[in-house]
Short mmCIF file of C-alpha atoms in Angstrom, two decimals:
data_model
loop_
_atom_site.label_atom_id
_atom_site.label_comp_id
_atom_site.label_asym_id
_atom_site.label_seq_id
_atom_site.Cartn_x
_atom_site.Cartn_y
_atom_site.Cartn_z
CA UNK K 1 8.18 182.19 -97.48
CA UNK K 2 4.90 184.06 -97.22
CA UNK K 3 2.04 181.95 -95.83
CA UNK K 4 -1.63 182.59 -96.52
CA UNK K 5 -5.06 182.16 -94.88
CA UNK K 6 -5.86 182.15 -91.18
CA UNK K 7 -2.27 181.20 -90.42
CA UNK K 8 -0.84 184.28 -92.18
CA UNK K 9 1.79 184.98 -89.54
CA UNK K 10 5.43 186.06 -89.71
CA UNK K 11 8.29 184.70 -87.62
CA UNK K 12 9.57 188.26 -87.21
CA UNK K 13 6.46 189.08 -85.17
CA UNK K 14 7.40 186.61 -82.43
CA UNK K 15 8.14 188.10 -79.05
CA UNK K 16 10.44 186.53 -76.47
CA UNK K 17 7.64 184.47 -74.79
CA UNK K 18 6.66 182.95 -78.13
CA UNK K 19 10.26 182.06 -78.97
CA UNK K 20 10.61 180.36 -75.60
CA UNK K 21 7.40 178.42 -76.24
CA UNK K 22 8.79 177.24 -79.57
CA UNK K 23 12.00 176.05 -77.92
CA UNK K 24 10.01 174.21 -75.27
CA UNK K 25 7.82 172.55 -77.91
CA UNK K 26 10.90 171.41 -79.82
CA UNK K 27 12.30 169.79 -76.68
CA UNK K 28 9.15 167.80 -76.03
CA UNK K 29 9.33 165.47 -79.03
CA UNK K 30 8.40 162.00 -77.73
CA UNK K 31 9.88 158.82 -79.11
CA UNK K 32 6.65 158.26 -81.03
CA UNK K 33 7.21 161.56 -82.84
CA UNK K 34 10.70 160.50 -83.86
CA UNK K 35 9.26 157.23 -85.14
CA UNK K 36 6.68 159.12 -87.22
CA UNK K 37 9.39 161.40 -88.61
CA UNK K 38 11.49 158.39 -89.62
CA UNK K 39 8.53 156.78 -91.39
CA UNK K 40 7.66 160.01 -93.20
CA UNK K 41 11.25 160.56 -94.29
CA UNK K 42 11.32 157.10 -95.84
CA UNK K 43 8.04 157.77 -97.59
CA UNK K 44 8.39 161.40 -98.66
CA UNK K 45 12.08 162.16 -98.51
CA UNK K 46 13.95 163.99 -95.77
CA UNK K 47 13.28 167.52 -97.08
CA UNK K 48 9.49 167.28 -97.42
CA UNK K 49 9.01 165.53 -94.08
CA UNK K 50 11.20 167.92 -92.11
CA UNK K 51 9.81 171.04 -93.80
CA UNK K 52 6.22 170.03 -93.02
CA UNK K 53 6.92 169.16 -89.39
CA UNK K 54 9.12 172.23 -88.93
CA UNK K 55 6.44 174.61 -90.22
CA UNK K 56 3.84 172.89 -88.03
CA UNK K 57 6.02 173.32 -84.96
CA UNK K 58 6.67 176.98 -85.79
CA UNK K 59 2.93 177.60 -86.12
CA UNK K 60 2.18 175.73 -82.89
CA UNK K 61 4.69 177.87 -81.02
CA UNK K 62 3.24 181.08 -82.45
CA UNK K 63 -0.30 180.15 -81.49
CA UNK K 64 0.62 179.01 -77.98
CA UNK K 65 2.80 182.10 -77.56
CA UNK K 66 0.07 184.40 -78.85
CA UNK K 67 2.14 185.68 -81.74
CA UNK K 68 -0.76 187.85 -82.93
CA UNK K 69 -1.70 190.86 -80.89
CA UNK K 70 -5.15 190.97 -79.29
CA UNK K 71 -6.33 193.69 -81.65
CA UNK K 72 -5.01 192.04 -84.82
CA UNK K 73 -7.80 192.21 -87.48
CA UNK K 74 -7.48 188.52 -88.33
CA UNK K 75 -7.98 187.49 -84.72
CA UNK K 76 -11.16 189.55 -84.48
CA UNK K 77 -12.51 188.35 -87.82
CA UNK K 78 -12.09 184.70 -86.88
CA UNK K 79 -13.01 184.95 -83.20
CA UNK K 80 -15.72 182.45 -82.15
CA UNK K 81 -16.95 184.96 -79.55
CA UNK K 82 -17.35 187.74 -82.10
CA UNK K 83 -19.08 185.51 -84.66
CA UNK K 84 -21.41 183.97 -82.07
CA UNK K 85 -22.28 187.38 -80.66
CA UNK K 86 -23.03 188.84 -84.08
CA UNK K 87 -25.31 185.94 -84.98
CA UNK K 88 -27.16 186.19 -81.68
CA UNK K 89 -27.65 189.93 -82.10
CA UNK K 90 -29.24 189.36 -85.50
CA UNK K 91 -31.38 186.49 -84.21
CA UNK K 92 -29.74 184.00 -86.59
CA UNK K 93 -27.64 181.92 -84.21
CA UNK K 94 -30.13 179.10 -83.60
CA UNK K 95 -30.90 178.80 -87.30
CA UNK K 96 -27.19 178.80 -88.16
CA UNK K 97 -26.51 176.01 -85.65
CA UNK K 98 -29.30 173.85 -87.10
CA UNK K 99 -28.09 174.49 -90.64
CA UNK K 100 -24.65 173.11 -89.75
CA UNK K 101 -26.20 169.65 -89.37
CA UNK K 102 -28.40 169.74 -92.50
CA UNK K 103 -26.04 167.82 -94.76
CA UNK K 104 -27.13 167.70 -98.39
CA UNK K 105 -26.27 164.88 -100.82
CA UNK K 106 -25.20 166.46 -104.13
CA UNK K 107 -25.21 164.33 -107.28
CA UNK K 108 -23.04 165.55 -110.14
CA UNK K 109 -22.95 163.97 -113.61
CA UNK K 110 -19.59 165.15 -114.89
CA UNK K 111 -19.01 164.84 -118.63
CA UNK K 112 -15.34 164.12 -119.33
CA UNK K 113 -14.40 163.60 -122.99
CA UNK K 114 -11.08 161.87 -122.21
CA UNK K 115 -12.56 159.41 -119.70
CA UNK K 116 -12.00 155.78 -120.82
CA UNK K 117 -15.35 154.12 -121.65
CA UNK K 118 -14.65 151.40 -119.08
CA UNK K 119 -14.96 154.08 -116.36
CA UNK K 120 -18.25 155.53 -117.57
CA UNK K 121 -20.55 155.61 -114.54
CA UNK K 122 -17.64 155.34 -112.10
CA UNK K 123 -18.77 157.19 -108.97
CA UNK K 124 -16.59 159.10 -106.53
CA UNK K 125 -17.87 160.03 -103.08
CA UNK K 126 -16.18 163.29 -102.05
CA UNK K 127 -16.14 164.30 -98.39
CA UNK K 128 -14.33 167.48 -97.45
CA UNK K 129 -13.57 169.71 -94.48
CA UNK K 130 -14.97 167.51 -91.74
CA UNK K 131 -13.34 169.33 -88.79
CA UNK K 132 -14.55 166.31 -86.85
CA UNK K 133 -13.73 167.55 -83.35
CA UNK K 134 -15.77 170.76 -83.79
CA UNK K 135 -18.88 169.33 -85.45
CA UNK K 136 -20.37 166.51 -83.40
CA UNK K 137 -23.91 166.99 -84.72
CA UNK K 138 -22.81 167.08 -88.35
CA UNK K 139 -20.63 163.98 -87.88
CA UNK K 140 -23.56 162.06 -86.42
CA UNK K 141 -25.74 163.05 -89.36
CA UNK K 142 -22.96 162.07 -91.80
CA UNK K 143 -22.72 158.63 -90.22
CA UNK K 144 -26.47 158.21 -90.67
CA UNK K 145 -26.25 159.07 -94.38
CA UNK K 146 -23.20 157.03 -95.40
CA UNK K 147 -24.46 153.41 -95.37
CA UNK K 148 -27.02 153.89 -98.14
CA UNK K 149 -24.76 155.65 -100.62
CA UNK K 150 -23.61 154.04 -103.88
CA UNK K 151 -20.01 154.75 -104.87
CA UNK K 152 -16.95 153.05 -106.26
CA UNK K 153 -14.30 155.06 -104.46
CA UNK K 154 -14.21 157.62 -101.65
CA UNK K 155 -11.97 160.70 -101.66
CA UNK K 156 -11.36 162.96 -98.66
CA UNK K 157 -10.12 166.44 -99.52
CA UNK K 158 -8.61 167.53 -96.23
CA UNK K 159 -9.17 169.50 -93.02
CA UNK K 160 -9.96 166.71 -90.60
CA UNK K 161 -8.93 168.71 -87.50
CA UNK K 162 -10.94 171.62 -86.11
CA UNK K 163 -8.13 173.96 -85.13
CA UNK K 164 -4.92 174.57 -87.05
CA UNK K 165 -2.80 173.52 -84.08
CA UNK K 166 -2.99 171.49 -80.90
CA UNK K 167 -3.67 167.83 -80.07
CA UNK K 168 -4.75 165.38 -82.75
CA UNK K 169 -6.23 162.63 -80.55
CA UNK K 170 -9.84 163.83 -80.84
CA UNK K 171 -9.43 164.21 -84.60
CA UNK K 172 -8.10 160.67 -85.00
CA UNK K 173 -10.93 159.26 -82.86
CA UNK K 174 -13.53 161.16 -84.88
CA UNK K 175 -12.04 160.09 -88.19
CA UNK K 176 -11.99 156.44 -87.07
CA UNK K 177 -15.68 156.71 -86.24
CA UNK K 178 -16.49 158.14 -89.69
CA UNK K 179 -14.24 155.69 -91.56
CA UNK K 180 -15.93 152.71 -89.95
CA UNK K 181 -18.96 153.63 -92.09
CA UNK K 182 -17.03 154.06 -95.35
CA UNK K 183 -16.26 151.31 -97.85
CA UNK K 184 -12.77 151.03 -99.30
CA UNK K 185 -10.96 152.15 -101.33
CA UNK K 186 -10.54 155.49 -99.56
CA UNK K 187 -8.00 158.11 -100.64
CA UNK K 188 -7.26 161.45 -99.03
CA UNK K 189 -5.06 164.53 -98.89
CA UNK K 190 -4.12 166.82 -96.01
CA UNK K 191 -5.48 170.33 -95.54
CA UNK K 192 -4.12 173.44 -93.87
CA UNK K 193 -5.71 172.40 -90.55
CA UNK K 194 -4.06 168.98 -90.58
CA UNK K 195 -0.83 167.72 -89.09
CA UNK K 196 1.34 165.35 -91.06
CA UNK K 197 1.66 163.43 -87.79
CA UNK K 198 -1.88 162.19 -88.49
CA UNK K 199 -0.80 160.22 -91.56
CA UNK K 200 0.18 156.90 -89.92
CA UNK K 201 -3.07 156.77 -87.92
CA UNK K 202 -5.21 157.75 -90.91
CA UNK K 203 -3.60 155.04 -93.02
CA UNK K 204 -4.11 152.45 -90.30
CA UNK K 205 -7.85 153.11 -90.53
CA UNK K 206 -7.80 152.51 -94.30
CA UNK K 207 -7.20 155.95 -95.83
CA UNK K 208 -4.43 156.06 -98.42
CA UNK K 209 -3.06 159.58 -97.91
CA UNK K 210 -1.54 160.97 -101.10
CA UNK K 211 1.30 163.41 -100.40
CA UNK K 212 2.50 164.48 -103.84
CA UNK K 213 1.84 160.89 -104.90
CA UNK K 214 -0.28 159.04 -107.44
CA UNK K 215 -2.26 155.80 -107.64
CA UNK K 216 -3.41 154.01 -110.78
CA UNK K 217 -6.94 152.60 -110.97
CA UNK K 218 -7.82 149.84 -113.42
CA UNK K 219 -11.19 148.81 -114.78
CA UNK K 220 -12.04 146.72 -117.81
CA UNK K 221 -8.43 146.75 -118.96
CA UNK K 222 -8.26 150.58 -118.92
CA UNK K 223 -6.53 152.94 -116.50
CA UNK K 224 -7.03 156.30 -114.88
CA UNK K 225 -4.72 158.02 -112.41
CA UNK K 226 -5.59 159.55 -109.05
CA UNK K 227 -3.09 162.16 -107.85
CA UNK K 228 -2.97 163.90 -104.49
CA UNK K 229 -0.84 166.84 -103.33
CA UNK K 230 0.12 168.22 -99.93
CA UNK K 231 -1.58 171.41 -98.77
CA UNK K 232 -1.09 174.29 -101.21
CA UNK K 233 -2.85 176.95 -99.11
CA UNK K 234 -0.68 177.40 -96.03
CA UNK K 235 2.13 174.84 -96.00
CA UNK K 236 2.70 175.22 -99.75
CA UNK K 237 4.56 171.92 -99.97
CA UNK K 238 2.50 170.79 -102.94
CA UNK K 239 4.44 169.38 -105.88
CA UNK K 240 2.49 168.39 -108.95
CA UNK K 241 5.77 167.70 -110.71
CA UNK K 242 6.78 165.08 -108.15
CA UNK K 243 3.30 163.53 -108.06
CA UNK K 244 3.06 162.97 -111.84
CA UNK K 245 6.73 162.24 -112.53
CA UNK K 246 6.07 158.56 -113.27
CA UNK K 247 2.72 158.92 -115.03
CA UNK K 248 2.18 158.77 -118.79
CA UNK K 249 1.29 162.11 -120.36
CA UNK K 250 -1.74 160.98 -122.34
CA UNK K 251 -3.88 159.13 -119.79
CA UNK K 252 -6.85 160.43 -117.83
CA UNK K 253 -5.98 161.92 -114.44
CA UNK K 254 -7.79 163.33 -111.41
CA UNK K 255 -6.12 165.70 -108.95
CA UNK K 256 -7.08 165.87 -105.27
CA UNK K 257 -6.08 169.15 -103.65
CA UNK K 258 -7.42 170.56 -100.40
CA UNK K 259 -7.65 174.02 -101.95
CA UNK K 260 -8.84 174.94 -105.45
CA UNK K 261 -6.25 177.74 -105.48
CA UNK K 262 -4.02 175.36 -107.43
CA UNK K 263 -6.42 175.51 -110.41
CA UNK K 264 -4.03 177.18 -112.87
CA UNK K 265 -1.17 174.80 -112.22
CA UNK K 266 -3.52 171.83 -112.40
CA UNK K 267 -5.11 172.87 -115.70
CA UNK K 268 -1.78 173.50 -117.38
CA UNK K 269 -0.49 170.17 -116.11
CA UNK K 270 -3.29 168.60 -118.20
CA UNK K 271 -5.41 167.19 -115.37
CA UNK K 272 -8.91 166.29 -116.51
CA UNK K 273 -10.64 166.78 -113.15
CA UNK K 274 -9.76 168.68 -109.95
CA UNK K 275 -11.58 167.89 -106.70
CA UNK K 276 -11.06 170.25 -103.77
CA UNK K 277 -12.65 171.91 -100.75
CA UNK K 278 -11.27 174.44 -98.23
CA UNK K 279 -13.59 177.38 -98.96
CA UNK K 280 -16.69 176.04 -97.13
CA UNK K 281 -18.52 177.95 -99.86
CA UNK K 282 -18.18 180.92 -97.53
CA UNK K 283 -19.98 179.09 -94.65
CA UNK K 284 -21.77 182.30 -93.61
CA UNK K 285 -23.23 183.75 -96.79
CA UNK K 286 -25.60 186.47 -97.84
CA UNK K 287 -28.95 185.46 -99.35
CA UNK K 288 -28.40 183.78 -102.69
CA UNK K 289 -25.39 181.89 -101.31
CA UNK K 290 -23.13 184.90 -101.87
CA UNK K 291 -20.02 184.32 -99.73
CA UNK K 292 -18.75 187.12 -97.51
CA UNK K 293 -15.27 185.61 -97.72
CA UNK K 294 -13.78 182.41 -99.16
CA UNK K 295 -10.41 182.62 -97.36
CA UNK K 296 -8.80 181.75 -100.69
CA UNK K 297 -7.16 183.55 -103.59
CA UNK K 298 -9.27 182.57 -106.60
CA UNK K 299 -12.20 183.78 -108.72
CA UNK K 300 -15.53 183.65 -106.89
CA UNK K 301 -16.99 181.27 -109.48
CA UNK K 302 -14.47 178.63 -108.41
CA UNK K 303 -15.44 178.95 -104.74
CA UNK K 304 -18.09 176.24 -104.73
CA UNK K 305 -19.74 173.68 -106.97
CA UNK K 306 -18.92 172.60 -110.52
CA UNK K 307 -16.79 174.79 -112.77
CA UNK K 308 -14.43 174.64 -115.73
CA UNK K 309 -11.06 176.27 -116.36
CA UNK K 310 -9.66 175.78 -119.87
CA UNK K 311 -10.08 172.04 -120.58
CA UNK K 312 -10.14 170.98 -116.93
CA UNK K 313 -13.35 170.40 -114.96
CA UNK K 314 -13.29 171.27 -111.27
CA UNK K 315 -15.51 170.77 -108.27
CA UNK K 316 -15.14 172.72 -105.02
CA UNK K 317 -17.02 171.14 -102.14
CA UNK K 318 -18.58 173.42 -99.52
CA UNK K 319 -17.68 170.75 -96.98
CA UNK K 320 -19.39 168.69 -94.32
CA UNK K 321 -18.15 170.40 -91.20
CA UNK K 322 -17.79 174.03 -90.24
CA UNK K 323 -14.76 176.04 -89.17
CA UNK K 324 -14.36 178.22 -86.05
CA UNK K 325 -17.98 177.55 -85.00
CA UNK K 326 -20.54 174.91 -86.08
CA UNK K 327 -22.72 177.47 -87.87
CA UNK K 328 -23.84 177.98 -91.47
CA UNK K 329 -26.05 180.52 -93.20
CA UNK K 330 -27.27 180.29 -96.80
CA UNK K 331 -24.66 177.58 -97.42
CA UNK K 332 -25.68 174.10 -96.25
CA UNK K 333 -23.05 171.41 -95.72
CA UNK K 334 -22.72 168.65 -98.31
CA UNK K 335 -21.28 165.38 -99.44
CA UNK K 336 -20.91 164.99 -103.20
CA UNK K 337 -21.37 161.97 -105.43
CA UNK K 338 -19.56 162.54 -108.72
CA UNK K 339 -20.78 160.26 -111.50
CA UNK K 340 -18.10 160.30 -114.19
CA UNK K 341 -19.46 160.20 -117.76
CA UNK K 342 -17.74 160.02 -121.11
CA UNK K 343 -19.07 160.94 -124.54
CA UNK K 344 -20.40 158.01 -126.57
CA UNK K 345 -20.79 155.64 -123.61
CA UNK K 346 -23.20 152.76 -123.95
CA UNK K 347 -26.48 153.68 -122.24
CA UNK K 348 -27.03 150.10 -121.11
CA UNK K 349 -23.76 150.28 -119.20
CA UNK K 350 -24.94 153.47 -117.54
CA UNK K 351 -28.23 151.86 -116.56
CA UNK K 352 -26.33 149.14 -114.75
CA UNK K 353 -25.20 151.74 -112.22
CA UNK K 354 -23.04 150.96 -109.19
CA UNK K 355 -23.62 148.76 -106.19
CA UNK K 356 -24.44 150.34 -102.88
CA UNK K 357 -21.68 150.40 -100.31
CA UNK K 358 -23.31 147.56 -98.38
CA UNK K 359 -23.74 145.41 -101.53
CA UNK K 360 -20.10 145.85 -102.57
CA UNK K 361 -18.94 145.02 -99.07
CA UNK K 362 -20.98 141.80 -99.17
CA UNK K 363 -19.54 140.88 -102.59
CA UNK K 364 -16.02 141.02 -101.19
CA UNK K 365 -16.81 138.71 -98.27
#
């Protein structure tokens, strides 16, 4: 299986030290890990759970064993030292660091002809690519912004961890801090930086992680379906077929995918809306928000913001956090509020709006 992105590595490239590291890692599975595996097998099936954990362990061993040579182009391109040095040489480093904390709130009115009228005005808060353990300043700013936002449901589109390997404790602590300022319901998917071992802890803090699974939302006697798939960029264990197997064909559905690279499959599976992240909008862009690279295989127009492919509407978030280094140029971080609209909706209903997060929390008490 060929893997993509920053983890585009081949097992055949492993030297003897890396293979030994992998063996050592496999022997260090604590009882807690076995317990997680058992829970995931019950939830996802034996094949999915063991494939995901197996690929994670292979990647961990490669990274710890330095499976890539020092002069490998990918290592240089994604080296924090190289990026930091280049920004300092151009005099842009300080500005780029400040930009990484300048989170914008994007409001999107999304017209969806198939949306049931009962859901007109339904608002989704999308937060993507937090990389919480690498972006302390951005996380603090996010926490300041969250309490005043008005939304009906929060969706998290992956990449909670900073690195693609290593410990998850700092990530879990950072996510718990962010989630304490969110109002349920909260749904999420995993990204290519995330370990499936995070799932039990994320769900304990109130995030329903969708791993090729679907949830049905009801409002005013009408239904829409929220579907989430496992990472389709690196792990490639996404299965739209499994996720929608029990859903009716003719009802409105939203797909959460960490990467928008799944856009063709999603459109031809008749999803109405695709919400994703992964690209960071380029993170370091040329003037005019022109990305140098998106680290994704897709048309540039799908790399950020609102777009349409056939009958499906899509939105690619540029993310809250930053990858490799907490820097951004010509591409400020964001959280997005998607206000779903349907044709022919009653304007009085729209004027009613949604409660703020604090108001809805008080109504439930």
